[in-house]
Structures are given as structure tokens and as C-alpha cells.
mmCIF file of C-alpha atoms in Angstrom:
data_model
loop_
_atom_site.group_PDB
_atom_site.id
_atom_site.type_symbol
_atom_site.label_atom_id
_atom_site.label_comp_id
_atom_site.label_asym_id
_atom_site.label_seq_id
_atom_site.Cartn_x
_atom_site.Cartn_y
_atom_site.Cartn_z
ATOM 1 C CA MET A 271 -1.944 31.393 4.016
ATOM 2 C CA SER A 272 -2.585 27.656 4.207
ATOM 3 C CA ALA A 273 -2.604 25.948 7.603
ATOM 4 C CA THR A 274 0.426 23.946 8.682
ATOM 5 C CA PRO A 275 -0.328 20.239 8.175
ATOM 6 C CA PRO A 276 -0.567 18.150 11.361
ATOM 7 C CA PHE A 277 2.194 15.875 10.080
ATOM 8 C CA ARG A 278 4.686 15.450 7.281
ATOM 9 C CA ASN A 279 5.350 11.707 7.396
ATOM 10 C CA LEU A 280 2.994 10.017 9.831
ATOM 11 C CA ILE A 281 3.922 6.730 11.513
ATOM 12 C CA ARG A 282 2.333 4.432 14.044
ATOM 13 C CA PHE A 283 4.943 2.858 16.292
ATOM 14 C CA LEU A 284 5.988 1.311 19.583
ATOM 15 C CA ASP A 285 8.470 3.232 21.721
ATOM 16 C CA GLU A 286 11.240 1.654 23.797
ATOM 17 C CA SER A 287 8.777 0.827 26.586
ATOM 18 C CA LEU A 288 6.481 -0.801 23.962
ATOM 19 C CA LYS A 289 3.886 1.952 24.290
ATOM 20 C CA GLU A 290 1.965 2.700 21.101
ATOM 21 C CA HIS A 291 1.998 6.184 19.558
ATOM 22 C CA TYR A 292 1.422 8.115 16.390
ATOM 23 C CA GLY A 293 4.389 10.231 15.400
ATOM 24 C CA ASP A 294 5.821 12.475 12.724
ATOM 25 C CA VAL A 295 9.129 11.466 11.173
ATOM 26 C CA GLY A 296 9.615 15.074 10.050
ATOM 27 C CA ASP A 297 13.063 15.723 8.586
ATOM 28 C CA ASN A 298 14.493 12.379 9.740
ATOM 29 C CA ASP A 299 15.962 9.902 7.258
ATOM 30 C CA LEU A 300 13.136 7.712 5.913
ATOM 31 C CA ASP A 301 15.628 4.852 5.520
ATOM 32 C CA HIS A 302 16.461 4.797 9.235
ATOM 33 C CA ILE A 303 13.208 5.400 11.105
ATOM 34 C CA VAL A 304 13.664 2.619 13.665
ATOM 35 C CA GLY A 305 15.979 3.915 16.368
ATOM 36 C CA SER A 306 15.334 7.553 15.494
ATOM 37 C CA GLN A 307 13.594 10.121 17.685
ATOM 38 C CA VAL A 308 10.270 11.476 16.419
ATOM 39 C CA GLU A 309 7.627 13.883 17.627
ATOM 40 C CA ILE A 310 4.619 12.246 19.284
ATOM 41 C CA LEU A 311 1.203 13.150 17.881
ATOM 42 C CA ARG A 312 -1.867 13.090 20.124
ATOM 43 C CA GLY A 313 -5.360 11.928 19.137
ATOM 44 C CA GLU A 314 -6.759 9.350 16.764
ATOM 45 C CA VAL A 315 -5.332 9.004 13.295
ATOM 46 C CA PHE A 316 -7.933 11.211 11.584
ATOM 47 C CA ASP A 317 -7.625 14.050 14.130
ATOM 48 C CA LEU A 318 -4.041 14.450 15.294
ATOM 49 C CA GLU A 319 -2.266 17.329 16.945
ATOM 50 C CA ARG A 320 1.368 17.992 17.726
ATOM 51 C CA THR A 321 2.632 17.646 21.308
ATOM 52 C CA GLY A 322 6.263 18.717 21.106
ATOM 53 C CA GLU A 323 7.122 15.516 22.992
ATOM 54 C CA LYS A 324 9.644 13.026 21.589
ATOM 55 C CA ALA A 325 10.030 9.255 21.629
ATOM 56 C CA VAL A 326 12.415 6.743 20.091
ATOM 57 C CA VAL A 327 10.941 4.377 17.517
ATOM 58 C CA HIS A 328 11.420 0.762 18.591
ATOM 59 C CA GLU A 329 9.062 -0.926 16.106
ATOM 60 C CA LEU A 330 7.002 0.294 13.156
ATOM 61 C CA LEU A 331 3.337 -0.756 13.003
ATOM 62 C CA PRO A 332 0.806 -0.571 10.161
ATOM 63 C CA PRO A 333 -0.194 3.091 9.770
ATOM 64 C CA LEU A 334 -3.821 2.144 10.532
ATOM 65 C CA THR A 335 -5.050 -0.118 13.322
ATOM 66 C CA SER A 336 -7.660 -1.455 10.891
ATOM 67 C CA THR A 337 -9.411 -0.693 7.617
ATOM 68 C CA PRO A 338 -13.003 -1.410 6.522
ATOM 69 C CA ILE A 339 -11.825 -2.523 3.077
ATOM 70 C CA PHE A 340 -9.088 -2.307 0.476
ATOM 71 C CA ILE A 341 -10.329 -1.002 -2.858
ATOM 72 C CA CYS A 342 -7.837 -1.974 -5.537
ATOM 73 C CA ILE A 343 -7.288 -0.768 -9.072
ATOM 74 C CA GLY A 344 -5.979 -3.146 -11.724
ATOM 75 C CA LEU A 345 -4.179 -2.325 -14.967
ATOM 76 C CA ASN A 346 -3.554 1.316 -14.056
ATOM 77 C CA TYR A 347 -0.099 1.577 -15.670
ATOM 78 C CA ARG A 348 0.199 1.329 -19.444
ATOM 79 C CA ASP A 349 3.406 -0.705 -19.298
ATOM 80 C CA HIS A 350 1.774 -3.211 -16.928
ATOM 81 C CA ALA A 351 -1.262 -3.564 -19.210
ATOM 82 C CA LYS A 352 1.144 -4.124 -22.102
ATOM 83 C CA GLU A 353 3.155 -6.816 -20.296
ATOM 84 C CA ALA A 354 -0.116 -8.508 -19.270
ATOM 85 C CA GLU A 355 -1.172 -8.433 -22.956
ATOM 86 C CA LEU A 356 -4.420 -6.702 -22.042
ATOM 87 C CA ASP A 357 -6.111 -3.606 -23.466
ATOM 88 C CA VAL A 358 -5.897 -0.336 -21.571
ATOM 89 C CA PRO A 359 -9.272 -0.138 -19.803
ATOM 90 C CA PRO A 360 -11.690 2.760 -20.470
ATOM 91 C CA ASN A 361 -12.374 3.104 -16.724
ATOM 92 C CA PRO A 362 -10.658 2.003 -13.511
ATOM 93 C CA VAL A 363 -10.747 -1.784 -13.029
ATOM 94 C CA VAL A 364 -11.901 -2.376 -9.442
ATOM 95 C CA PHE A 365 -11.524 -5.318 -7.081
ATOM 96 C CA THR A 366 -11.181 -5.580 -3.302
ATOM 97 C CA LYS A 367 -9.151 -7.105 -0.502
ATOM 98 C CA PRO A 368 -10.630 -7.783 2.977
ATOM 99 C CA PRO A 369 -9.635 -5.972 6.202
ATOM 100 C CA ASP A 370 -7.486 -8.856 7.458
ATOM 101 C CA ALA A 371 -5.134 -8.464 4.499
ATOM 102 C CA LEU A 372 -3.587 -5.543 6.410
ATOM 103 C CA ALA A 373 0.013 -6.077 7.551
ATOM 104 C CA GLY A 374 2.838 -3.894 8.809
ATOM 105 C CA PRO A 375 5.816 -2.438 6.946
ATOM 106 C CA CYS A 376 8.287 -4.868 8.545
ATOM 107 C CA SER A 377 5.998 -7.832 9.250
ATOM 108 C CA ASP A 378 6.765 -11.371 8.174
ATOM 109 C CA ILE A 379 4.035 -12.440 5.735
ATOM 110 C CA MET A 380 2.675 -15.917 6.389
ATOM 111 C CA VAL A 381 1.857 -17.600 3.074
ATOM 112 C CA PRO A 382 -0.608 -20.525 3.351
ATOM 113 C CA PRO A 383 0.037 -23.686 1.306
ATOM 114 C CA GLU A 384 -2.936 -22.845 -0.928
ATOM 115 C CA ALA A 385 -1.284 -19.604 -2.116
ATOM 116 C CA LYS A 386 0.918 -20.802 -4.979
ATOM 117 C CA MET A 387 2.753 -18.854 -7.694
ATOM 118 C CA MET A 388 3.322 -15.895 -5.384
ATOM 119 C CA ASP A 389 3.894 -12.457 -6.878
ATOM 120 C CA TYR A 390 4.414 -8.849 -5.729
ATOM 121 C CA GLU A 391 2.818 -5.579 -6.859
ATOM 122 C CA ALA A 392 4.216 -2.258 -5.619
ATOM 123 C CA GLU A 393 1.433 0.292 -5.252
ATOM 124 C CA LEU A 394 0.831 3.868 -4.157
ATOM 125 C CA CYS A 395 -1.985 3.673 -1.603
ATOM 126 C CA VAL A 396 -4.501 6.326 -0.605
ATOM 127 C CA ILE A 397 -6.017 6.434 2.887
ATOM 128 C CA ILE A 398 -9.513 7.947 3.042
ATOM 129 C CA SER A 399 -9.970 10.392 5.941
ATOM 130 C CA LYS A 400 -13.744 10.895 5.963
ATOM 131 C CA THR A 401 -16.788 9.020 4.737
ATOM 132 C CA GLY A 402 -18.223 10.157 1.418
ATOM 133 C CA LYS A 403 -20.320 9.172 -1.572
ATOM 134 C CA ASN A 404 -20.507 10.511 -5.139
ATOM 135 C CA ILE A 405 -17.339 12.536 -4.528
ATOM 136 C CA PRO A 406 -16.502 14.900 -7.403
ATOM 137 C CA GLU A 407 -12.924 15.009 -8.696
ATOM 138 C CA SER A 408 -12.678 18.642 -7.602
ATOM 139 C CA GLU A 409 -13.174 17.625 -3.956
ATOM 140 C CA ALA A 410 -11.432 14.247 -3.978
ATOM 141 C CA LEU A 411 -8.194 15.252 -2.255
ATOM 142 C CA SER A 412 -10.123 16.736 0.682
ATOM 143 C CA TYR A 413 -11.086 13.116 1.507
ATOM 144 C CA VAL A 414 -7.455 11.956 1.666
ATOM 145 C CA LEU A 415 -5.549 11.510 4.925
ATOM 146 C CA GLY A 416 -2.372 10.803 3.009
ATOM 147 C CA PHE A 417 -0.406 8.463 0.778
ATOM 148 C CA THR A 418 1.486 5.331 1.775
ATOM 149 C CA ALA A 419 3.263 2.421 0.110
ATOM 150 C CA GLY A 420 1.680 -0.989 -0.284
ATOM 151 C CA ASN A 421 2.376 -4.430 -1.717
ATOM 152 C CA ASP A 422 -0.606 -6.122 -3.344
ATOM 153 C CA LEU A 423 0.679 -9.656 -2.788
ATOM 154 C CA SER A 424 -0.994 -12.075 -5.167
ATOM 155 C CA SER A 425 -1.282 -15.812 -5.751
ATOM 156 C CA ARG A 426 -1.332 -16.052 -9.541
ATOM 157 C CA TYR A 427 -2.435 -19.699 -9.171
ATOM 158 C CA TRP A 428 -5.835 -18.411 -8.059
ATOM 159 C CA GLN A 429 -5.848 -15.358 -10.327
ATOM 160 C CA ARG A 430 -5.417 -17.204 -13.600
ATOM 161 C CA PRO A 431 -8.017 -19.271 -15.481
ATOM 162 C CA PRO A 432 -9.606 -21.697 -14.989
ATOM 163 C CA ARG A 433 -9.688 -21.118 -11.208
ATOM 164 C CA SER A 434 -10.392 -17.388 -11.161
ATOM 165 C CA GLY A 435 -13.490 -17.097 -13.307
ATOM 166 C CA GLY A 436 -12.127 -13.681 -14.238
ATOM 167 C CA GLN A 437 -12.169 -12.514 -10.602
ATOM 168 C CA TYR A 438 -9.060 -11.259 -8.760
ATOM 169 C CA CYS A 439 -10.256 -11.133 -5.156
ATOM 170 C CA PHE A 440 -9.505 -14.585 -3.730
ATOM 171 C CA ALA A 441 -5.978 -14.602 -5.183
ATOM 172 C CA LYS A 442 -5.160 -11.414 -3.313
ATOM 173 C CA SER A 443 -7.241 -11.755 -0.143
ATOM 174 C CA PHE A 444 -5.230 -14.029 2.134
ATOM 175 C CA ASP A 445 -4.443 -12.651 5.604
ATOM 176 C CA GLY A 446 -1.497 -10.257 5.555
ATOM 177 C CA PHE A 447 -1.414 -9.882 1.760
ATOM 178 C CA ALA A 448 -1.485 -6.043 1.944
ATOM 179 C CA PRO A 449 1.468 -4.713 3.939
ATOM 180 C CA LEU A 450 1.406 -0.913 4.235
ATOM 181 C CA GLY A 451 3.786 1.805 5.375
ATOM 182 C CA PRO A 452 6.208 2.779 6.632
ATOM 183 C CA THR A 453 4.896 6.373 6.630
ATOM 184 C CA VAL A 454 1.846 8.288 5.469
ATOM 185 C CA LEU A 455 2.793 11.338 3.416
ATOM 186 C CA HIS A 456 0.496 14.332 3.940
ATOM 187 C CA PRO A 457 -1.355 15.066 0.651
ATOM 188 C CA SER A 458 -0.266 18.714 0.639
ATOM 189 C CA LEU A 459 3.355 17.526 0.280
ATOM 190 C CA ALA A 460 2.752 15.117 -2.604
ATOM 191 C CA THR A 461 3.181 17.772 -5.270
ATOM 192 C CA GLY A 462 4.878 15.773 -8.028
ATOM 193 C CA ALA A 463 5.470 12.320 -9.413
ATOM 194 C CA LEU A 464 6.705 9.697 -6.945
ATOM 195 C CA ARG A 465 9.212 6.992 -7.842
ATOM 196 C CA ILE A 466 8.018 3.449 -7.078
ATOM 197 C CA GLN A 467 10.310 0.422 -6.938
ATOM 198 C CA THR A 468 10.211 -3.257 -5.936
ATOM 199 C CA ARG A 469 13.274 -5.259 -4.928
ATOM 200 C CA VAL A 470 13.386 -9.003 -4.203
ATOM 201 C CA ASN A 471 16.435 -9.994 -2.157
ATOM 202 C CA GLY A 472 18.008 -6.743 -3.367
ATOM 203 C CA GLU A 473 17.283 -7.296 -7.075
ATOM 204 C CA VAL A 474 15.251 -4.519 -8.711
ATOM 205 C CA ARG A 475 12.090 -5.991 -10.263
ATOM 206 C CA GLN A 476 9.811 -2.949 -10.712
ATOM 207 C CA ASN A 477 10.948 0.608 -11.323
ATOM 208 C CA GLY A 478 8.302 3.132 -12.271
ATOM 209 C CA SER A 479 6.727 6.473 -11.513
ATOM 210 C CA THR A 480 3.240 7.518 -10.472
ATOM 211 C CA ASP A 481 3.076 9.902 -13.431
ATOM 212 C CA GLU A 482 2.673 6.764 -15.566
ATOM 213 C CA MET A 483 -0.730 5.993 -14.018
ATOM 214 C CA ILE A 484 -3.635 5.860 -16.457
ATOM 215 C CA PHE A 485 -6.179 7.144 -13.915
ATOM 216 C CA ASN A 486 -4.983 9.602 -11.292
ATOM 217 C CA VAL A 487 -5.995 9.666 -7.624
ATOM 218 C CA LYS A 488 -8.796 12.199 -8.123
ATOM 219 C CA GLN A 489 -10.310 10.183 -10.958
ATOM 220 C CA ILE A 490 -10.093 6.956 -8.968
ATOM 221 C CA ILE A 491 -11.793 8.412 -5.877
ATOM 222 C CA ALA A 492 -14.584 9.906 -8.000
ATOM 223 C CA HIS A 493 -15.110 6.588 -9.785
ATOM 224 C CA VAL A 494 -15.111 4.214 -6.806
ATOM 225 C CA SER A 495 -17.485 6.487 -4.834
ATOM 226 C CA LYS A 496 -20.150 6.594 -7.559
ATOM 227 C CA GLY A 497 -23.320 5.376 -5.858
ATOM 228 C CA THR A 498 -21.074 3.744 -3.255
ATOM 229 C CA THR A 499 -20.238 4.894 0.268
ATOM 230 C CA LEU A 500 -16.506 5.229 0.759
ATOM 231 C CA ARG A 501 -15.894 4.694 4.487
ATOM 232 C CA ARG A 502 -13.312 6.538 6.529
ATOM 233 C CA GLY A 503 -10.206 4.382 6.809
ATOM 234 C CA THR A 504 -10.657 2.756 3.409
ATOM 235 C CA VAL A 505 -7.354 2.076 1.653
ATOM 236 C CA ILE A 506 -7.253 2.507 -2.117
ATOM 237 C CA MET A 507 -4.426 0.640 -3.861
ATOM 238 C CA THR A 508 -3.897 2.485 -7.137
ATOM 239 C CA GLY A 509 -2.223 -0.122 -9.345
ATOM 240 C CA THR A 510 1.256 -1.404 -10.141
ATOM 241 C CA PRO A 511 3.866 -0.713 -12.827
ATOM 242 C CA ALA A 512 5.435 -3.335 -15.078
ATOM 243 C CA GLY A 513 7.886 -5.925 -13.791
ATOM 244 C CA ILE A 514 5.750 -8.523 -12.017
ATOM 245 C CA ALA A 515 7.289 -11.992 -11.622
ATOM 246 C CA GLY A 516 4.520 -13.616 -13.650
ATOM 247 C CA LYS A 517 5.652 -11.788 -16.792
ATOM 248 C CA MET A 518 9.409 -12.152 -16.322
ATOM 249 C CA PRO A 519 11.452 -14.828 -18.146
ATOM 250 C CA GLY A 520 11.186 -18.045 -16.187
ATOM 251 C CA GLN A 521 8.474 -16.591 -13.925
ATOM 252 C CA PRO A 522 10.615 -16.233 -10.758
ATOM 253 C CA TRP A 523 7.808 -16.627 -8.222
ATOM 254 C CA LEU A 524 8.420 -15.528 -4.649
ATOM 255 C CA LYS A 525 9.664 -18.336 -2.418
ATOM 256 C CA HIS A 526 10.113 -19.093 1.270
ATOM 257 C CA GLY A 527 12.479 -16.627 2.924
ATOM 258 C CA ASP A 528 12.426 -14.033 0.139
ATOM 259 C CA VAL A 529 12.592 -10.430 1.321
ATOM 260 C CA VAL A 530 10.430 -8.061 -0.725
ATOM 261 C CA GLU A 531 11.013 -4.318 -0.524
ATOM 262 C CA VAL A 532 8.567 -1.761 -1.910
ATOM 263 C CA GLU A 533 9.920 1.772 -1.861
ATOM 264 C CA ILE A 534 8.168 4.989 -2.855
ATOM 265 C CA SER A 535 9.966 8.329 -2.797
ATOM 266 C CA GLN A 536 8.956 10.666 0.075
ATOM 267 C CA ILE A 537 7.185 7.732 1.807
ATOM 268 C CA GLY A 538 9.868 5.156 2.546
ATOM 269 C CA CYS A 539 10.343 1.421 2.185
ATOM 270 C CA LEU A 540 8.328 -1.654 3.151
ATOM 271 C CA LYS A 541 10.512 -4.677 3.884
ATOM 272 C CA ASN A 542 8.654 -7.955 4.360
ATOM 273 C CA LYS A 543 9.961 -11.525 4.524
ATOM 274 C CA LEU A 544 7.710 -14.240 3.128
ATOM 275 C CA VAL A 545 7.283 -17.303 5.332
ATOM 276 C CA PHE A 546 5.667 -20.217 3.554
ATOM 277 C CA GLU A 547 3.625 -22.393 5.910
ATOM 278 C CA ALA A 548 4.075 -26.145 5.679
ATOM 279 C CA GLU A 549 1.169 -28.232 4.458
ATOM 280 C CA SER A 550 -0.579 -30.050 7.297
#
């Protein structure tokens, strides 16, 4: 008999006295986590145990206090590769985002004046639970703390030629450009395809499923750890489905005050408002 997982849907949150905790949403409604009562988990995020104690969620925080790096996969959905008019790659396309890109599931995202032509990318994200290198596919899921939702916010101005030089990183690396959350789904409970959707001010922009991924989670972990140490706490963003603003008619870029929601079934919904900073 398999052991009971230490959590079902892990959150990091502030209670009503503004004390920080980890907790398990359990059977609560993922659409109404704030204000609900959850079980407190004791320990650090990679070694948690149940307490039986309860607390009311006042504010949701990023599921991790920090990450060493975001490893990101481009063109991992066939429909997205098609809309981008690019060939399906023979191997995962890898780029990175820095640690300070991390933001919370309800945080306002500050967009600097340099970040023009702003776009969204809904992504299933994998949190690595232990350090490894040259991880075989057969062992890959044993390195996973869980799955969460993420938005790979991107400035297409810096991603497109001639400014990019074919590199994605700078366009996607501004502070706060990787909101995560609201929960972390235990890997033992992610047994089927997950629906993934983006909404901008309530309008559905992306609507896909993780079973449309070209490279699955096991294949991605095996690939990105080849000859490379994958540190505990690393977040892997696994790619986005079709529907990005840059390939829609009229290119409806994100603007000041827009609210972007990224929702993944069994995980919940990010809801971030974009705040465009004024030029100095």
C-alpha cells in the first residue's frame, strides 16, 4: 500500500494574524481559498508533516519562498508551434528566467517601461524536490514536489528580431514575470490530463490540455538534467498552448490594469493585475 501523501493541494499563506504557514487546501473549493480554513503543515516545503491544526487563509503567497532558477521549455505544444509558424522541435527548447521573476498568485505585476508588447503564456510548472543530475525518465517523478500553475509573462518587443538575437531570456526575465500558484498539486494525484486556460479581463485567450504537450514531464526532466545539476527548488515551466496575444488578429497586447487569469484543473487559478510603470 502506498503511503499517504503529505498534502493534496499545498499552499503557502498568511493567516488572519499575518503569520506565515504552509497548508493543505484538501477538499476545499480551489476557487475560494482565501477566507477558507485549511490544515497547517509543519516543516520546510520539501519535508512537511500534518499537524491537525487549522487556520484561515488571509493572503496567498508564492508556493516557494525562492527558487534557484526557472528552466523554461518553448514550443512544447503543437498548436503553439503552428501559430508561431515554427517547426516542431526534435528536442525540448530550453531557456531560463532568473530567481527574481518569481511572483505570487494574486500579486500585482509591475511592468517596467522597457517591457513593451506584453504577452501571457499559461504553463504547467514542475517544482523539483531534490537535487539531481543525469536523471533517467524512469526516476524523474521521484524528483518532483508537485505541479503548479504559472504565467510566463513575456515582452515580445525584446523577444523578436532584431533585438533578441534568437534568445528568449531577456524578454521574459523582468522581476515578477513568473507568477506561480495558487496551489501545488501532489504528483501522485496528477493522474490524467489537466485543462489549462488563460483569461484576460474575463475573455478566454488560451484553452488547452496538457495531453497536447510534445515532450512530457519525464522527458523534460531527463533532458534538462543531462550533464547539468538540477537544484532543489528549481521550477520547470513546461510550455504554453496556442492563443498568445502576439498571434491573435490585431495583436491585443496586455495593457495597464489588465487582469490575467491562468487556471489549471486540480491546481486553481492565478489572478494578476498588470501595473505599467511610468517612464521617468
